[in-house]
């Protein structure tokens, strides 16, 4: 089983630069410094490395959008990790901070940036401390500073701690926060690659995305691509939680079946007498799947996998997702949440929607008002005080949010709402009938 981003898990010494170097650390940076920046970008494109932060956008393509004549370019590492159920970046930074630094320097070199910020979730005190220590060591050893590993290439890196707002994980909101402004998402376009941090071209990448880069330089893009599936290469750190025997971070090849993630990596259901009822495959903003939908590869193509039921706005009315494709689900932020037969799906849905209503930044009306309405209606249904017509009302509100907001927090509210309604409709109906 190939381990890339979790290869140093369990080795407390790997946090120290001397041990990291003995394990081959910073050798790939030296290799990358001998390559043309464009050759690094080409290798990452070949690798089919898709972003691990949620949207799954190909990293190499994102890098290639940076204008070649840009004078100041920033790299921003998204270590905010706020999506409920997601905890892989925290572990990755804890066990292997130097891999993140090495991957980030290589990425910066590829886009001709001399400055990187790691924006880390405020609550991750230990992660921020470890990264500060690791960065100080990297400066001491000459991997950061005026001449990276003696190459003449200058590179600085800073850790910036957030203050616990989920919305600051959204890339443009994160950039505003980093600039000292209110953490509100920006309208796109312009995309950060054209106008990002302080108005300059910027690449924002997730922690795990960047931690794959040293290995791509070492083994080559083709090798990395071969570990995964078509257009989605490598392995993924899966943050597995809920009713399984073996929760935690499991690194799996992209395209491993969701069934195997639960029953092999996860050791199966926590209580063998309580079978699987549902699974959220990509953090709570991604549509829930029923027990008979888990025999599918865990990869971005899940979005189109026909074994998964289409999410509906109303019976027979499918929800279309980008480019007119039917919305099914996806591996999103890498969090797999397993729920057994004892789970109250209406209550689970209400809890999820309450989170998004709380975290809405309030900038756009459909999200600000709609998420609050949904949270209140879903909560009353869960508490046994639902009214006839509540299901249709919730579906209508969710549909009104979808596609009509500045950032994807709108979809992060609408998608789980519609998926729970589509797939566990009888449970909502029964709860409302009981109330009547
Ligand atoms: C509301 C919201 C919250 C987000 N939170 C995170 C986060 O905590 N970490 C992250 O990497 N990406 C998060 N994203 C995705 C980022 O906007 C962005 O797509 C990502 O950092 C790009 O990196 P990648 O291409 O390497 O995945 C969030 C998006 C939205 C809409
Ligand atoms: S969708 Fe919600 S979180 Fe995003 S900008 Fe609009 S109000 Fe803010």
XYZ file of C-alpha atoms and ligand atoms in Angstrom:
475
model
C 0.000 0.000 0.000
C 1.620 3.259 -1.145
C 1.783 5.946 1.502
C 2.647 9.472 0.464
C 1.230 12.109 2.785
C 0.940 9.816 5.801
C 4.286 8.038 5.400
C 5.696 9.660 8.547
C 2.653 9.056 10.738
C 3.757 7.512 14.020
C 7.323 8.808 13.766
C 7.505 11.620 16.319
C 11.080 12.445 15.213
C 10.060 13.334 11.642
C 8.998 16.760 12.913
C 12.659 17.499 13.458
C 14.513 18.660 10.374
C 17.535 16.404 10.944
C 15.358 13.271 10.940
C 13.258 14.566 8.060
C 16.441 15.065 6.030
C 17.687 11.566 6.923
C 14.390 10.207 5.582
C 15.082 11.923 2.255
C 13.441 15.232 3.126
C 14.314 18.353 1.108
C 16.000 16.219 -1.577
C 13.008 16.795 -3.816
C 13.299 20.515 -3.265
C 16.900 20.286 -4.483
C 15.665 18.332 -7.514
C 12.951 20.901 -8.189
C 15.438 23.772 -8.017
C 17.298 22.211 -10.942
C 14.085 22.079 -12.995
C 12.527 24.909 -14.991
C 9.429 26.221 -13.148
C 7.252 25.247 -16.126
C 8.617 21.688 -15.980
C 7.367 21.414 -12.373
C 3.938 22.684 -13.427
C 3.886 20.191 -16.324
C 4.726 17.301 -13.999
C 1.903 18.273 -11.613
C -0.509 18.530 -14.550
C 0.580 15.066 -15.686
C 0.048 13.764 -12.141
C -3.663 14.642 -12.264
C -3.327 16.052 -8.759
C -6.753 17.423 -7.871
C -7.234 19.855 -4.999
C -7.888 18.162 -1.668
C -9.688 21.131 -0.056
C -13.165 20.394 -1.400
C -13.647 21.562 -4.966
C -11.221 19.063 -6.540
C -9.781 21.513 -9.088
C -6.610 20.251 -10.849
C -3.624 21.847 -9.081
C -1.308 22.053 -12.093
C -3.934 23.812 -14.171
C -4.548 26.306 -11.382
C -0.818 27.048 -11.252
C -0.714 27.562 -14.992
C -3.277 30.412 -14.747
C -0.699 32.656 -13.022
C 0.365 35.277 -15.595
C 3.933 34.578 -16.714
C 4.915 38.257 -16.499
C 3.592 38.779 -12.939
C 6.127 40.563 -10.730
C 4.682 39.637 -7.338
C 2.995 36.270 -6.870
C 1.779 34.761 -3.599
C 1.252 31.184 -2.512
C -1.326 30.733 0.216
C -1.689 27.426 2.020
C -5.234 26.769 3.161
C -4.912 25.097 6.566
C -8.241 26.369 7.870
C -9.908 22.930 7.826
C -13.359 23.904 9.041
C -15.654 21.486 7.209
C -17.450 19.336 9.810
C -15.998 15.838 9.961
C -12.686 16.858 8.404
C -9.525 16.418 10.451
C -6.902 15.124 8.035
C -4.959 18.391 7.566
C -4.560 18.736 11.323
C -2.994 15.268 11.445
C -0.868 15.850 8.353
C 0.589 19.050 9.799
C 1.102 17.397 13.173
C 3.068 14.425 11.850
C 4.885 15.964 8.918
C 5.215 19.779 9.005
C 8.407 19.727 6.910
C 6.647 17.915 4.067
C 4.184 20.808 3.897
C 7.015 23.327 3.906
C 8.947 21.424 1.237
C 5.867 21.019 -0.975
C 5.031 24.689 -0.562
C 8.518 25.878 -1.526
C 8.419 23.680 -4.643
C 4.950 25.000 -5.551
C 6.111 28.581 -4.970
C 9.079 28.007 -7.226
C 6.779 26.600 -9.934
C 4.628 29.750 -9.950
C 7.560 32.126 -9.420
C 6.474 33.201 -5.956
C 8.881 34.295 -3.263
C 6.401 34.475 -0.413
C 4.006 31.948 1.098
C 1.485 32.283 3.901
C 0.088 29.320 5.773
C -3.378 30.328 6.992
C -4.103 27.951 9.838
C -7.317 27.522 11.765
C -7.051 29.422 15.048
C -7.921 26.442 17.236
C -4.972 24.420 15.956
C -2.493 25.761 18.524
C -0.218 22.739 18.291
C -0.183 22.792 14.493
C 0.732 26.486 14.423
C 3.486 25.961 16.987
C 4.922 22.985 15.105
C 4.876 24.883 11.827
C 6.539 27.924 13.398
C 9.281 25.660 14.776
C 9.678 23.826 11.476
C 9.862 27.080 9.498
C 12.529 28.400 11.897
C 14.528 25.184 11.327
C 14.111 25.509 7.553
C 15.490 29.070 7.700
C 18.418 27.867 9.816
C 19.237 25.090 7.321
C 18.959 27.474 4.368
C 15.809 26.006 2.784
C 14.091 29.358 3.320
C 15.601 32.815 3.112
C 17.643 34.739 0.570
C 18.992 31.724 -1.289
C 17.016 28.478 -1.017
C 19.539 25.609 -0.722
C 22.196 27.881 -2.265
C 20.255 28.304 -5.513
C 19.935 32.089 -5.353
C 16.150 31.727 -5.229
C 14.661 33.783 -2.364
C 11.724 32.462 -0.386
C 9.921 33.554 2.775
C 7.161 31.736 4.633
C 4.831 32.848 7.417
C 2.176 31.234 9.583
C -1.010 33.260 10.034
C -3.606 32.078 12.552
C -7.301 32.482 11.774
C -9.934 33.212 14.396
C -12.277 30.269 13.980
C -14.736 31.374 11.274
C -15.633 28.525 8.920
C -16.168 30.979 6.072
C -12.490 31.982 6.219
C -11.680 28.598 4.664
C -13.283 29.821 1.434
C -10.300 31.034 -0.550
C -11.286 34.651 -1.221
C -12.633 35.135 2.282
C -9.341 33.754 3.533
C -7.457 36.317 1.446
C -9.545 39.166 2.886
C -8.888 37.869 6.381
C -5.166 37.607 5.650
C -5.213 41.246 4.501
C -6.737 42.224 7.841
C -10.212 42.783 6.410
C -13.518 41.214 7.337
C -13.581 37.562 6.222
C -16.151 37.960 3.471
C -15.931 36.017 0.203
C -15.195 38.073 -2.895
C -17.128 37.943 -6.127
C -15.339 35.815 -8.737
C -14.073 36.585 -11.355
C -11.476 37.895 -10.929
C -10.098 34.623 -9.595
C -7.177 34.714 -7.160
C -4.784 33.571 -9.898
C -5.322 36.972 -11.537
C -6.151 39.189 -8.557
C -5.590 37.586 -5.191
C -3.723 38.566 -2.052
C -3.084 42.342 -1.932
C -4.398 42.459 -5.500
C -1.570 40.258 -6.845
C -1.762 36.876 -8.623
C -2.146 34.194 -5.965
C -2.462 30.431 -5.777
C -4.470 29.046 -2.859
C -3.967 25.350 -2.225
C -4.994 22.973 0.503
C -2.418 21.451 2.890
C -2.766 17.913 1.555
C -2.617 19.058 -2.072
C 0.792 20.633 -1.477
C 2.106 17.728 0.593
C 1.868 15.522 -2.502
C 4.159 17.768 -4.522
C 7.588 16.511 -3.276
C 6.631 12.950 -4.232
C 5.431 14.045 -7.683
C 8.839 15.662 -8.240
C 10.566 12.490 -7.015
C 8.533 9.799 -8.782
C 7.120 11.758 -11.706
C 3.623 12.743 -12.729
C 2.887 9.523 -14.604
C 3.656 7.380 -11.570
C 1.404 9.528 -9.359
C -1.419 9.579 -11.907
C -1.220 5.779 -12.113
C -2.107 5.410 -8.430
C -5.543 6.903 -8.941
C -8.212 6.947 -11.614
C -8.678 8.852 -14.857
C -8.146 12.604 -14.343
C -7.833 12.130 -10.550
C -4.426 10.837 -9.482
C -2.618 9.714 -6.360
C -3.871 8.811 -2.935
C -6.124 10.678 -0.527
C -6.064 11.095 3.217
C -9.514 9.998 4.312
C -10.745 11.362 7.646
C -13.024 8.506 8.667
C -15.391 8.991 11.583
C -18.713 7.873 12.985
C -19.947 4.324 13.581
C -16.884 2.345 12.459
C -14.480 0.216 14.467
C -11.358 1.943 13.221
C -11.873 5.679 12.741
C -8.960 8.009 11.951
C -6.945 9.179 8.968
C -6.470 6.421 6.372
C -4.501 7.079 3.197
C -6.191 5.282 0.302
C -5.623 5.239 -3.454
C -8.004 7.648 -5.197
C -10.866 5.503 -6.494
C -10.905 3.003 -3.606
C -14.482 1.910 -3.124
C -16.393 3.660 -0.388
C -17.479 0.195 0.744
C -13.835 -0.798 1.319
C -13.136 2.445 3.161
C -15.900 1.580 5.621
C -15.456 -2.198 5.892
C -11.718 -2.709 5.323
C -9.908 0.463 6.364
C -12.617 1.298 8.911
C -12.896 -2.294 10.179
C -16.651 -2.370 9.558
C -19.577 -1.135 11.598
C -18.921 -0.281 15.234
C -21.765 -2.523 16.407
C -22.275 -5.477 14.097
C -25.924 -5.577 15.106
C -26.457 -2.050 13.790
C -26.053 -2.019 9.998
C -25.074 0.933 7.855
C -27.825 3.472 7.298
C -25.995 6.225 5.464
C -22.632 7.825 4.805
C -21.547 11.375 4.113
C -18.627 10.888 1.703
C -16.964 14.326 1.539
C -17.609 16.517 4.577
C -21.099 17.603 5.568
C -21.630 19.869 2.552
C -21.655 16.851 0.236
C -24.853 14.847 -0.328
C -25.416 11.872 1.976
C -25.488 8.383 0.419
C -27.697 5.490 1.484
C -26.341 2.062 2.447
C -26.990 0.671 -1.032
C -25.019 3.464 -2.718
C -21.581 2.792 -1.198
C -20.295 0.391 -3.827
C -18.713 3.265 -5.771
C -15.142 4.543 -6.230
C -14.249 7.380 -3.848
C -13.057 10.004 -6.342
C -14.262 13.191 -7.999
C -16.074 11.182 -10.680
C -18.576 10.194 -7.954
C -20.299 13.386 -9.004
C -21.458 11.531 -12.111
C -21.572 7.940 -10.858
C -24.848 6.418 -11.963
C -24.950 3.945 -9.096
C -25.735 6.936 -6.882
C -29.250 8.321 -6.882
C -29.631 11.840 -8.251
C -30.446 14.451 -5.620
C -33.900 15.855 -6.269
C -35.464 19.195 -5.496
C -38.879 17.518 -5.636
C -39.770 13.948 -6.658
C -38.775 13.613 -10.302
C -37.039 16.997 -10.444
C -33.248 16.462 -10.409
C -30.821 19.043 -9.075
C -28.357 20.039 -11.744
C -24.786 20.806 -10.789
C -22.223 22.825 -12.788
C -22.477 22.312 -16.539
C -25.915 20.749 -16.291
C -24.757 17.488 -14.727
C -26.947 15.750 -12.172
C -25.810 16.202 -8.601
C -24.873 12.925 -6.946
C -22.021 13.339 -4.407
C -18.241 13.501 -4.031
C -15.200 13.078 -1.790
C -15.107 16.857 -1.109
C -12.894 17.699 1.829
C -11.935 14.061 2.451
C -14.221 13.423 5.441
C -16.242 10.206 5.466
C -18.904 10.129 8.194
C -20.519 6.739 8.754
C -23.971 6.465 10.328
C -25.550 3.225 11.569
C -29.197 2.202 11.880
C -29.547 3.992 15.222
C -28.997 7.411 13.581
C -31.869 9.879 13.535
C -31.429 11.243 10.002
C -33.771 14.182 10.537
C -31.834 15.263 13.622
C -28.515 14.767 11.803
C -29.736 16.944 8.942
C -31.030 19.613 11.330
C -27.675 19.719 13.116
C -25.770 20.116 9.852
C -28.017 22.910 8.587
C -27.769 24.711 11.933
C -23.999 24.805 11.439
C -24.213 26.405 7.989
C -26.846 28.923 9.129
C -24.541 29.899 11.975
C -21.525 30.237 9.685
C -23.220 32.167 6.844
C -21.370 35.471 6.572
C -24.616 37.249 5.752
C -23.449 38.939 2.579
C -26.046 37.489 0.229
C -29.751 37.217 0.893
C -30.514 33.659 -0.284
C -27.817 32.214 1.977
C -28.300 34.537 4.951
C -32.108 34.242 5.076
C -32.535 30.824 3.479
C -30.079 29.032 5.755
C -31.797 30.477 8.835
C -35.250 29.465 7.579
C -34.010 25.971 6.777
C -32.377 25.607 10.179
C -35.541 26.630 11.990
C -37.902 24.498 9.904
C -35.673 21.434 9.996
C -35.200 21.834 13.725
C -38.940 21.938 14.339
C -39.428 18.833 12.212
C -36.673 17.044 14.141
C -38.312 18.046 17.440
C -41.618 16.551 16.327
C -43.285 19.908 15.657
C -43.192 19.806 11.865
C -46.132 20.995 9.778
C -47.741 19.636 6.617
C -45.881 21.156 3.651
C -42.553 21.558 5.524
C -40.766 19.115 3.222
C -41.820 20.976 0.097
C -41.024 24.298 1.753
C -37.512 23.191 2.705
C -36.904 21.875 -0.812
C -38.094 25.152 -2.318
C -35.869 27.245 -0.061
C -32.833 25.026 -0.718
C -33.419 25.235 -4.450
C -33.595 29.030 -4.126
C -30.168 29.092 -2.461
C -28.458 26.722 -4.892
C -26.478 28.595 -7.550
C -27.629 32.029 -6.359
C -24.916 33.047 -3.931
C -21.453 34.597 -3.949
C -19.677 31.578 -2.536
C -20.259 27.852 -2.241
C -21.455 28.013 1.364
C -24.860 28.421 -0.254
C -24.514 25.032 -1.956
C -22.986 23.607 1.225
C -26.367 24.303 2.839
C -28.638 23.398 -0.063
C -26.970 20.122 -1.092
C -27.103 18.248 2.241
C -30.625 19.547 2.847
C -31.876 18.283 -0.506
C -29.983 15.007 -0.220
C -31.412 14.166 3.212
C -34.886 15.055 1.936
C -34.437 12.975 -1.222
C -32.956 9.911 0.415
C -34.674 9.801 3.805
C -37.952 11.408 2.850
C -40.030 8.771 4.671
C -38.270 9.631 7.908
C -39.165 13.312 7.527
C -42.729 12.378 6.551
C -43.148 10.048 9.519
C -41.887 12.710 11.923
C -44.338 15.269 10.513
C -47.235 12.752 10.553
C -46.502 12.022 14.190
C -46.642 15.734 14.983
C -50.006 16.240 13.299
C -17.381 27.807 2.838
C -16.123 27.175 2.356
C -15.176 26.739 3.263
C -13.981 26.167 2.800
N -13.087 25.719 3.718
C -11.915 25.176 3.290
C -10.927 24.727 4.223
O -11.125 24.813 5.438
N -9.779 24.198 3.729
C -9.547 24.110 2.381
O -8.488 23.653 1.979
N -10.451 24.515 1.480
C -11.628 25.054 1.907
N -12.532 25.498 0.981
C -12.167 25.429 -0.450
C -11.319 26.646 -0.857
O -12.181 27.723 -1.226
C -10.404 26.340 -2.040
O -11.154 25.734 -3.043
C -9.243 25.444 -1.680
O -8.509 25.944 -0.595
C -8.320 25.332 -2.881
O -7.286 24.409 -2.609
P -7.185 23.041 -3.418
O -7.422 23.366 -4.848
O -5.809 22.565 -3.135
O -8.256 22.145 -2.857
C -13.735 26.050 1.419
C -14.711 26.491 0.516
C -15.886 27.044 0.969
C -16.907 27.491 -0.020
S -23.090 32.326 0.180
Fe -23.371 32.744 2.367
S -21.340 32.617 3.222
Fe -21.086 32.831 0.993
S -20.901 35.035 0.646
Fe -23.064 34.583 0.506
S -23.873 34.909 2.577
Fe -21.659 34.751 2.738
